[in-house]
Coordinates of C-alpha atoms and ligand atoms in Angstrom, one line a residue:
M1 CA 187.0 172.8 144.8
T2 CA 184.1 175.1 144.5
Q3 CA 185.7 178.7 143.0
P4 CA 185.2 182.0 145.2
A5 CA 182.0 183.6 143.4
Q6 CA 182.3 186.6 141.0
I7 CA 178.4 187.6 141.1
G8 CA 175.7 186.0 143.9
L9 CA 172.1 185.4 142.2
I10 CA 168.8 185.1 145.0
G11 CA 165.6 183.1 143.8
L12 CA 166.3 179.7 142.3
G13 CA 162.7 179.2 140.8
T14 CA 162.4 178.7 137.0
M15 CA 164.3 181.7 135.5
G16 CA 166.6 182.4 138.3
A17 CA 168.2 178.9 138.2
M18 CA 168.5 179.3 134.4
L19 CA 170.1 182.7 134.4
A20 CA 172.3 181.0 137.4
L21 CA 173.2 178.3 135.2
N22 CA 174.3 180.6 132.4
I23 CA 175.9 182.9 134.3
A24 CA 178.3 179.4 136.0
E25 CA 178.9 178.3 132.0
K26 CA 180.0 181.4 130.7
G27 CA 182.9 180.8 133.3
F28 CA 181.8 182.9 136.3
P29 CA 181.9 181.3 139.6
I30 CA 178.5 182.4 141.2
A31 CA 177.0 181.6 144.9
V32 CA 173.7 181.4 145.4
W33 CA 170.5 181.7 147.6
N34 CA 166.8 180.6 147.5
R35 CA 164.6 181.2 150.3
T36 CA 164.4 177.4 151.1
T37 CA 167.8 176.0 151.7
S38 CA 167.2 172.4 150.4
V39 CA 166.9 174.1 146.8
T40 CA 169.9 176.0 147.0
H41 CA 171.7 172.8 147.4
G42 CA 169.5 170.9 145.2
F43 CA 170.4 173.4 142.6
K44 CA 173.9 172.8 142.7
A45 CA 173.7 169.2 143.3
E46 CA 171.9 169.2 139.5
A47 CA 174.5 171.5 138.2
G48 CA 176.6 168.6 137.0
A49 CA 179.9 169.5 135.6
L50 CA 178.9 173.5 136.5
A51 CA 178.9 172.7 140.4
D52 CA 182.6 173.9 140.5
R53 CA 181.3 176.6 139.5
I54 CA 178.7 177.3 142.2
T55 CA 178.3 178.4 145.7
P56 CA 175.5 177.7 147.7
T57 CA 174.6 179.7 150.7
E58 CA 172.1 179.1 153.3
T59 CA 172.0 182.9 154.7
L60 CA 172.0 185.9 153.2
A61 CA 175.0 186.9 155.1
D62 CA 176.5 183.8 153.9
L63 CA 176.0 184.7 150.4
V64 CA 177.6 188.2 150.8
A65 CA 180.3 186.9 152.3
A66 CA 180.9 184.6 149.5
I67 CA 181.0 187.2 147.0
K68 CA 184.5 189.1 145.9
P69 CA 184.0 192.5 146.6
P70 CA 182.9 194.7 145.3
R71 CA 180.2 192.3 145.1
A72 CA 176.9 192.1 142.4
I73 CA 174.1 190.1 143.5
I74 CA 171.2 189.5 141.2
L75 CA 167.4 189.4 142.4
M76 CA 165.1 186.8 140.4
V77 CA 162.2 187.4 142.6
P78 CA 158.8 188.0 142.0
A79 CA 158.1 191.8 141.5
G80 CA 157.0 194.1 143.7
E81 CA 157.0 194.3 147.5
A82 CA 159.5 190.4 146.9
V83 CA 162.2 193.0 145.5
D84 CA 161.8 195.4 148.6
Q85 CA 162.0 193.1 150.8
Q86 CA 165.0 191.8 149.8
I87 CA 167.1 195.0 149.2
A88 CA 165.9 195.7 152.6
A89 CA 167.5 192.7 153.9
L90 CA 170.7 192.5 152.1
R91 CA 171.2 196.6 152.6
P92 CA 172.9 196.0 155.9
L93 CA 174.9 193.4 155.1
M94 CA 176.4 195.0 152.2
D95 CA 178.9 198.0 151.7
K96 CA 177.7 201.1 150.2
D97 CA 179.9 200.6 146.7
D98 CA 178.2 197.0 146.5
L99 CA 175.6 196.5 144.0
I100 CA 171.9 194.6 144.0
I101 CA 170.4 194.1 140.1
D102 CA 166.8 193.6 139.9
A103 CA 166.3 191.4 137.0
G104 CA 162.7 190.5 137.3
N105 CA 159.7 192.1 135.3
A106 CA 159.5 195.2 137.3
L107 CA 157.3 198.4 137.4
F108 CA 159.7 201.0 136.3
H109 CA 158.5 203.8 138.9
D110 CA 159.4 201.3 141.5
T111 CA 163.1 200.6 139.8
N112 CA 163.0 204.5 139.7
R113 CA 162.2 204.7 143.0
R114 CA 164.5 202.1 144.4
A115 CA 167.7 203.7 142.3
E116 CA 167.0 206.9 144.1
E117 CA 166.8 205.2 147.5
A118 CA 170.2 203.3 146.3
A119 CA 171.9 207.2 145.8
R120 CA 170.7 207.6 149.3
L121 CA 171.3 204.7 151.0
G122 CA 173.2 202.5 149.3
P123 CA 174.3 199.9 147.8
H124 CA 174.2 200.9 144.0
F125 CA 170.7 199.7 142.5
L126 CA 170.3 198.3 138.5
G127 CA 167.2 197.7 137.1
I128 CA 167.5 195.2 134.3
G129 CA 164.9 194.1 131.8
V130 CA 165.3 190.1 130.6
S131 CA 163.4 188.5 128.2
G132 CA 163.5 185.2 126.3
G133 CA 161.6 182.8 129.1
E134 CA 163.3 180.1 130.8
E135 CA 165.1 179.1 127.2
G136 CA 166.6 182.6 126.9
A137 CA 167.5 182.7 130.4
R138 CA 169.8 179.2 130.3
H139 CA 170.8 180.0 126.7
G140 CA 170.8 183.4 126.4
P141 CA 168.3 186.4 126.9
A142 CA 168.1 189.9 125.4
I143 CA 169.1 192.2 128.5
M144 CA 167.5 196.1 128.7
G145 CA 170.3 197.8 131.6
G146 CA 169.1 201.0 133.7
G147 CA 170.6 202.4 136.3
L148 CA 174.3 204.4 136.4
R149 CA 176.1 204.1 133.6
A150 CA 179.2 203.2 135.9
D151 CA 177.3 200.3 137.7
W152 CA 176.4 198.3 134.2
D153 CA 179.7 199.1 132.5
R154 CA 180.6 197.1 136.1
V155 CA 179.0 194.1 135.2
A156 CA 178.1 194.7 131.8
P157 CA 181.0 191.3 130.8
V158 CA 178.9 188.7 132.6
L159 CA 175.7 190.1 131.2
T160 CA 177.2 190.3 127.8
A161 CA 178.6 187.2 128.1
I162 CA 175.4 185.3 129.1
A163 CA 173.6 187.7 126.4
A164 CA 172.1 186.3 123.3
K165 CA 174.3 187.0 120.2
Y166 CA 172.9 188.3 116.8
K167 CA 175.9 187.4 114.5
G168 CA 178.2 188.2 117.5
E169 CA 176.9 190.9 118.9
A170 CA 175.5 190.6 122.3
C171 CA 172.0 191.9 122.6
A172 CA 172.6 193.2 126.2
A173 CA 172.8 197.2 126.4
Y174 CA 172.4 200.1 128.9
M175 CA 169.1 201.9 127.8
G176 CA 169.9 204.7 130.2
P177 CA 169.3 205.8 134.2
A178 CA 167.4 204.4 136.7
G179 CA 164.0 202.5 135.5
A180 CA 164.9 203.1 131.4
G181 CA 165.7 199.2 131.3
H182 CA 162.7 198.0 133.1
F183 CA 160.6 200.7 131.1
V184 CA 162.2 199.5 127.9
K185 CA 161.1 196.3 128.8
A186 CA 157.5 197.0 129.6
V187 CA 157.2 198.4 126.1
H188 CA 158.8 194.7 124.4
N189 CA 156.1 193.4 126.7
G190 CA 153.3 195.7 125.2
I191 CA 154.7 194.9 121.6
E192 CA 154.4 191.1 122.8
Y193 CA 151.1 191.6 123.6
A194 CA 150.0 192.9 120.2
D195 CA 152.2 190.9 118.0
M196 CA 150.6 187.9 120.1
Q197 CA 147.3 189.0 119.5
M198 CA 147.7 189.8 115.9
I199 CA 148.8 186.0 115.1
A200 CA 145.7 185.1 116.9
E201 CA 143.8 187.1 115.1
V202 CA 144.9 185.9 111.7
Y203 CA 144.5 182.7 112.9
G204 CA 141.1 183.6 113.9
V205 CA 140.2 184.4 110.4
M206 CA 141.8 181.1 108.9
R207 CA 140.0 178.9 111.5
D208 CA 136.2 180.5 111.7
G209 CA 136.7 182.6 108.3
L210 CA 138.4 180.3 105.9
G211 CA 137.5 177.1 107.6
M212 CA 141.1 175.9 107.8
E213 CA 141.9 172.9 109.7
A214 CA 145.1 173.0 112.4
E215 CA 147.9 171.7 109.8
A216 CA 146.9 174.1 107.4
I217 CA 146.9 176.9 109.2
A218 CA 150.2 174.8 110.9
K219 CA 151.8 175.0 107.2
T220 CA 150.6 178.6 106.7
F221 CA 152.2 180.2 109.9
E222 CA 155.6 178.1 108.5
G223 CA 155.5 179.4 105.1
W224 CA 155.2 182.8 106.6
N225 CA 158.3 182.4 108.8
Q226 CA 160.4 181.9 105.8
G227 CA 159.7 185.1 104.4
P228 CA 159.4 189.3 106.3
L229 CA 157.2 187.6 108.8
Q230 CA 160.5 185.4 109.8
S231 CA 160.5 185.5 113.9
Y232 CA 160.1 183.5 116.9
L233 CA 156.4 184.0 117.4
I234 CA 155.3 182.3 114.1
E235 CA 157.6 180.2 114.7
I236 CA 156.2 179.2 117.8
S237 CA 152.4 179.6 117.0
A238 CA 153.0 177.1 113.8
E239 CA 154.5 174.6 116.0
V240 CA 151.6 175.2 118.2
A241 CA 149.2 174.6 115.7
R242 CA 150.6 171.6 114.8
A243 CA 150.5 169.9 118.1
T244 CA 148.3 167.0 118.8
D245 CA 146.4 166.8 122.1
S246 CA 147.4 163.2 123.6
H247 CA 144.2 162.9 125.2
S248 CA 141.6 163.6 123.1
G249 CA 144.0 162.8 120.0
K250 CA 142.4 166.9 118.7
P251 CA 144.6 169.4 117.8
M252 CA 146.0 170.8 120.7
L253 CA 144.7 174.1 120.4
D254 CA 141.0 172.7 120.1
M255 CA 141.5 171.8 124.0
I256 CA 142.7 175.0 125.2
L257 CA 140.0 177.2 126.8
D258 CA 140.0 180.7 125.4
R259 CA 140.8 182.8 128.3
A260 CA 144.3 184.2 128.0
G261 CA 146.3 185.3 131.1
Q262 CA 148.7 188.3 131.8
K263 CA 150.8 189.5 134.5
G264 CA 150.1 192.9 133.7
T265 CA 153.0 194.4 132.2
G266 CA 150.8 194.7 129.0
R267 CA 148.6 197.0 131.2
W268 CA 151.6 199.0 132.3
T269 CA 152.3 199.9 129.1
V270 CA 149.3 201.1 128.4
I271 CA 148.7 203.1 131.2
E272 CA 152.2 204.8 131.0
A273 CA 151.4 205.3 127.0
Q274 CA 148.8 207.6 128.1
H275 CA 150.6 209.6 130.7
L276 CA 152.9 210.3 127.9
A277 CA 149.8 211.2 125.7
A278 CA 151.6 208.4 123.0
T279 CA 149.7 206.8 120.7
I280 CA 149.9 202.9 121.0
P281 CA 146.1 201.8 120.1
A282 CA 147.4 198.5 118.7
I283 CA 149.0 197.6 122.4
E284 CA 145.6 198.6 123.6
A285 CA 143.2 196.4 121.4
A286 CA 145.6 193.5 122.9
V287 CA 145.3 194.2 126.3
M288 CA 141.8 194.8 125.9
A289 CA 141.4 191.6 124.0
R290 CA 143.6 189.4 126.9
N291 CA 140.8 191.2 129.2
L292 CA 137.8 190.9 127.5
S293 CA 138.8 187.3 126.1
S294 CA 138.9 186.2 130.4
R295 CA 135.2 187.1 130.4
L296 CA 134.0 184.2 129.1
E297 CA 130.6 183.9 130.7
E298 CA 129.5 187.3 129.4
R299 CA 130.7 186.3 126.3
L300 CA 128.5 183.0 126.0
K301 CA 125.9 185.0 127.1
G302 CA 126.0 187.5 124.0
E303 CA 126.7 184.4 121.5
A304 CA 123.2 183.4 123.2
L305 CA 121.1 186.8 122.6
F306 CA 122.9 187.6 119.0
G307 CA 123.7 184.6 117.9
A308 CA 127.8 183.7 117.0
A309 CA 129.7 186.5 115.3
P310 CA 131.9 184.5 113.5
Q311 CA 130.7 183.9 109.6
P312 CA 133.1 181.9 106.8
T313 CA 134.1 184.4 104.2
T314 CA 135.8 183.8 100.8
Q315 CA 136.9 187.5 100.8
V316 CA 140.2 187.0 102.2
T317 CA 143.3 185.3 100.3
L318 CA 146.4 183.8 102.4
D319 CA 148.3 186.1 100.5
Q320 CA 146.1 189.0 101.8
L321 CA 146.3 188.2 105.5
E322 CA 150.5 187.8 105.1
Q323 CA 150.4 191.2 104.1
A324 CA 147.9 192.3 106.8
M325 CA 150.4 190.9 109.7
I326 CA 152.9 192.3 107.9
A327 CA 151.4 195.5 107.8
G328 CA 150.1 195.2 111.2
K329 CA 153.5 194.0 112.8
I330 CA 155.2 197.1 111.3
L331 CA 152.4 199.6 112.7
C332 CA 153.1 197.9 116.1
Y333 CA 156.4 198.6 116.7
A334 CA 156.3 202.1 114.7
Q335 CA 153.8 202.7 117.8
G336 CA 156.1 201.0 120.5
F337 CA 159.2 203.0 119.1
A338 CA 157.2 206.1 119.0
L339 CA 156.2 205.5 123.2
I340 CA 159.9 205.0 123.7
S341 CA 160.9 208.4 122.4
A342 CA 158.3 209.7 124.2
A343 CA 159.5 209.0 127.2
A344 CA 162.9 209.5 126.4
K345 CA 161.9 213.2 126.1
A346 CA 159.2 213.1 129.2
F347 CA 161.8 211.7 131.2
D348 CA 165.0 213.5 130.2
W349 CA 166.6 210.0 129.0
A350 CA 168.9 209.6 126.4
M351 CA 167.5 206.2 125.6
P352 CA 169.5 204.7 122.1
L353 CA 166.6 203.5 120.3
P354 CA 168.7 201.4 117.7
E355 CA 170.4 200.3 120.2
I356 CA 166.8 199.3 121.5
A357 CA 165.9 197.0 118.0
R358 CA 169.5 195.5 118.5
V359 CA 169.1 193.9 121.4
W360 CA 165.7 192.7 120.6
R361 CA 167.0 190.9 117.2
E362 CA 168.0 188.0 119.6
G363 CA 167.3 186.4 122.7
C364 CA 163.8 187.9 123.4
I365 CA 159.9 186.8 122.8
I366 CA 159.4 189.5 119.7
R367 CA 163.1 188.8 118.1
S368 CA 162.6 188.8 114.7
S369 CA 164.0 189.4 110.9
M370 CA 161.8 192.8 110.9
L371 CA 163.9 194.3 113.9
N372 CA 167.5 194.2 111.7
D373 CA 165.6 196.4 109.4
M374 CA 164.0 198.4 112.2
A375 CA 167.7 198.9 113.9
T376 CA 169.1 200.3 110.0
A377 CA 165.9 202.7 110.1
L378 CA 166.8 204.0 113.5
T379 CA 170.4 204.2 113.0
E380 CA 169.7 206.5 109.7
D381 CA 166.9 209.2 112.0
P382 CA 166.0 207.8 115.5
A383 CA 164.0 210.7 116.0
R384 CA 161.9 209.4 112.7
N385 CA 158.3 207.9 113.0
L386 CA 159.4 204.1 112.2
M387 CA 156.4 204.0 109.8
L388 CA 158.1 206.6 107.7
A389 CA 161.1 205.4 107.1
P390 CA 161.6 204.4 103.4
F391 CA 162.5 200.8 104.1
F392 CA 159.1 200.2 105.9
A393 CA 156.5 203.0 104.4
D394 CA 157.5 200.7 101.1
H395 CA 156.1 197.7 102.9
L396 CA 153.7 199.5 104.1
K397 CA 152.9 201.5 100.6
S398 CA 152.8 197.1 99.5
S399 CA 150.8 196.1 102.3
H400 CA 148.2 198.4 103.5
G401 CA 145.7 197.7 101.0
A402 CA 145.8 194.1 102.2
L403 CA 145.4 195.1 105.7
R404 CA 142.2 197.0 104.7
A405 CA 140.8 194.3 102.6
V406 CA 141.4 191.8 105.5
V407 CA 139.8 194.4 108.4
A408 CA 136.9 195.0 105.9
A409 CA 136.0 191.1 105.4
A410 CA 136.7 190.8 109.0
A411 CA 134.5 193.5 110.1
I412 CA 131.7 192.1 107.5
S413 CA 131.5 188.4 108.9
G414 CA 132.1 189.4 112.6
L415 CA 135.7 188.2 112.5
P416 CA 136.8 190.3 115.7
V417 CA 140.7 191.6 115.3
P418 CA 140.9 194.7 117.6
A419 CA 145.0 195.0 116.9
L420 CA 144.5 194.8 113.6
A421 CA 141.7 197.1 113.2
S422 CA 143.1 199.5 115.6
G423 CA 146.3 199.6 114.1
L424 CA 144.5 200.3 110.5
A425 CA 143.1 203.3 111.9
W426 CA 146.0 204.8 113.2
F427 CA 147.9 204.2 110.2
D428 CA 144.8 206.5 108.4
M429 CA 145.2 209.3 110.9
M430 CA 148.7 209.3 110.6
R431 CA 148.2 209.8 106.8
T432 CA 145.4 212.2 106.8
G433 CA 146.4 215.4 106.8
R434 CA 143.2 217.3 107.5
S435 CA 141.6 215.1 110.4
T436 CA 138.4 215.6 111.9
A437 CA 139.5 217.3 115.3
N438 CA 138.5 220.7 113.4
M439 CA 134.8 219.3 114.9
I440 CA 136.2 218.6 118.2
Q441 CA 137.5 222.6 118.5
A442 CA 134.1 223.6 117.3
Q443 CA 132.4 221.5 119.8
R444 CA 134.6 221.9 122.5
D445 CA 134.6 226.0 121.6
F446 CA 130.7 225.9 121.8
F447 CA 130.4 224.3 125.2
G448 CA 133.4 225.6 127.0
A449 CA 134.3 228.9 124.8
H450 CA 138.0 227.0 124.8
G451 CA 139.2 228.7 121.7
F452 CA 140.6 227.7 118.2
E453 CA 143.0 228.2 116.4
R454 CA 142.2 229.0 112.8
I455 CA 143.5 227.5 109.1
D456 CA 144.2 231.3 107.6
G457 CA 145.7 232.7 111.1
L458 CA 143.3 235.4 111.5
D459 CA 143.5 236.0 115.4
D460 CA 139.8 234.9 116.0
K461 CA 139.9 232.6 118.6
H462 CA 135.8 231.8 118.7
G463 CA 132.7 230.7 116.5
P464 CA 129.8 232.4 115.9
W465 CA 127.9 230.9 118.8
A466 CA 130.3 232.4 121.0
G467 CA 128.3 232.6 124.6
H468 CA 125.9 229.9 123.5
G469 CA 127.4 226.9 126.1
I470 CA 128.3 229.7 129.1
Ligands
6PG1 C1 159.9 187.6 128.3 C2 158.2 187.8 128.2 C3 158.1 187.6 129.8 C4 156.8 187.1 130.6 C5 155.7 188.0 130.8 C6 154.7 188.2 129.9 O1 160.0 188.2 127.6 O2 160.6 187.0 128.5 O3 157.8 188.7 128.0 O4 158.6 188.5 130.3 O5 155.9 186.2 129.5 O6 155.9 187.6 132.1 O7 153.8 187.5 130.4 P1 152.2 187.8 130.8 O8 151.7 187.2 129.0 O9 151.7 187.2 131.5 O10 151.7 189.5 131.1

């Protein structure tokens, strides 16, 4: 006998189906609905031992009726219009106290709007960022919740049960009101883009600069995965580098077109950072690199005209590359957390920075051993930039020289390393007490009489050129 459902889920695509199985496995009876009814029935038919906890429904009204009130329904539909359509279709069928949970990769501005509409029209609304891909959805994702605290608390038992666990601690937490959860997920994705790009850059130095074969690259990543760089992304990069293409017998990597896709979450992060005047150049560089990678024809024209850029180098050791990656990674995470801080201030959201680092320790794509140290550093002082925390400052003191050597050698050999180089430039600006912005201020005053502050505090806002530019 199928048990009465405690929760509902709409959208049995890969992620939705995996999440529904995860929920059922953790002991929560679930009602499911999909636009195509055969998919809904097929899902139950293939659920094996979990089938008893799954109620397939053929209409939205049936779905709502199958769930114990006050109801909670998770949406796992493509971000954007589909979410609005689904909410509009559910609204007349649900009670005001019921709850809709959008678990897709929504733009947080949309989540803000939907939260506001929910407050006026009901039912209640939560936006949750879910990370971890298919495997995570099935066996434990990281979950970042946004909306009313009381709504989060209501479904927290289910969400913490299905979430990944770090030493027994659930990687699911409330991030703040309205779009806060989806904002944190967007920053996660921005960091994901930068981490992936930096790994691709060091791969490029190994492949084109040091002439290493895929197998040797795989071994190098495997070795790094035993040290401070231990992370899911380094681990899968080793596996990827080791894989062989069944068609050609060549390394799989060599057969993959170098044109990267994207759904846009990294771009959202960069756009938002610009609005907030937050500085995330490593993430910006990663988004730029993805955009440029897709312009293959233009790149081929460039190569035909100027000759191929990458040249072999003898100036970089594998040890330096590892240290450069450590420094780059710290800098990119420091930028991501600083962006979250800026958003918390600007939107008046009390976002729990140490909790965010804790939630990212397991289940999500950017999980890594460094995040535990970041959680500790942010607990000590959530307002301090991570690169200034003693633990990471020590790491940076011992690794930024290698980052500098790698970026310099890469520049001389024409090996593009935009994310590493942007991270380094940011680091150098962050440690320069006397910058060159005095020149910018002088220029602004010259052509626009914008005025400047003097270092001696005198109240004379204009240079001797006053009047020249106006
Ligand atoms: C995750 C991932 C996941 C997905 C994104 C990024 O945390 O599980 O970030 O959400 O990989 O859709 O995709 P793009 O690389 O296509 O932007």
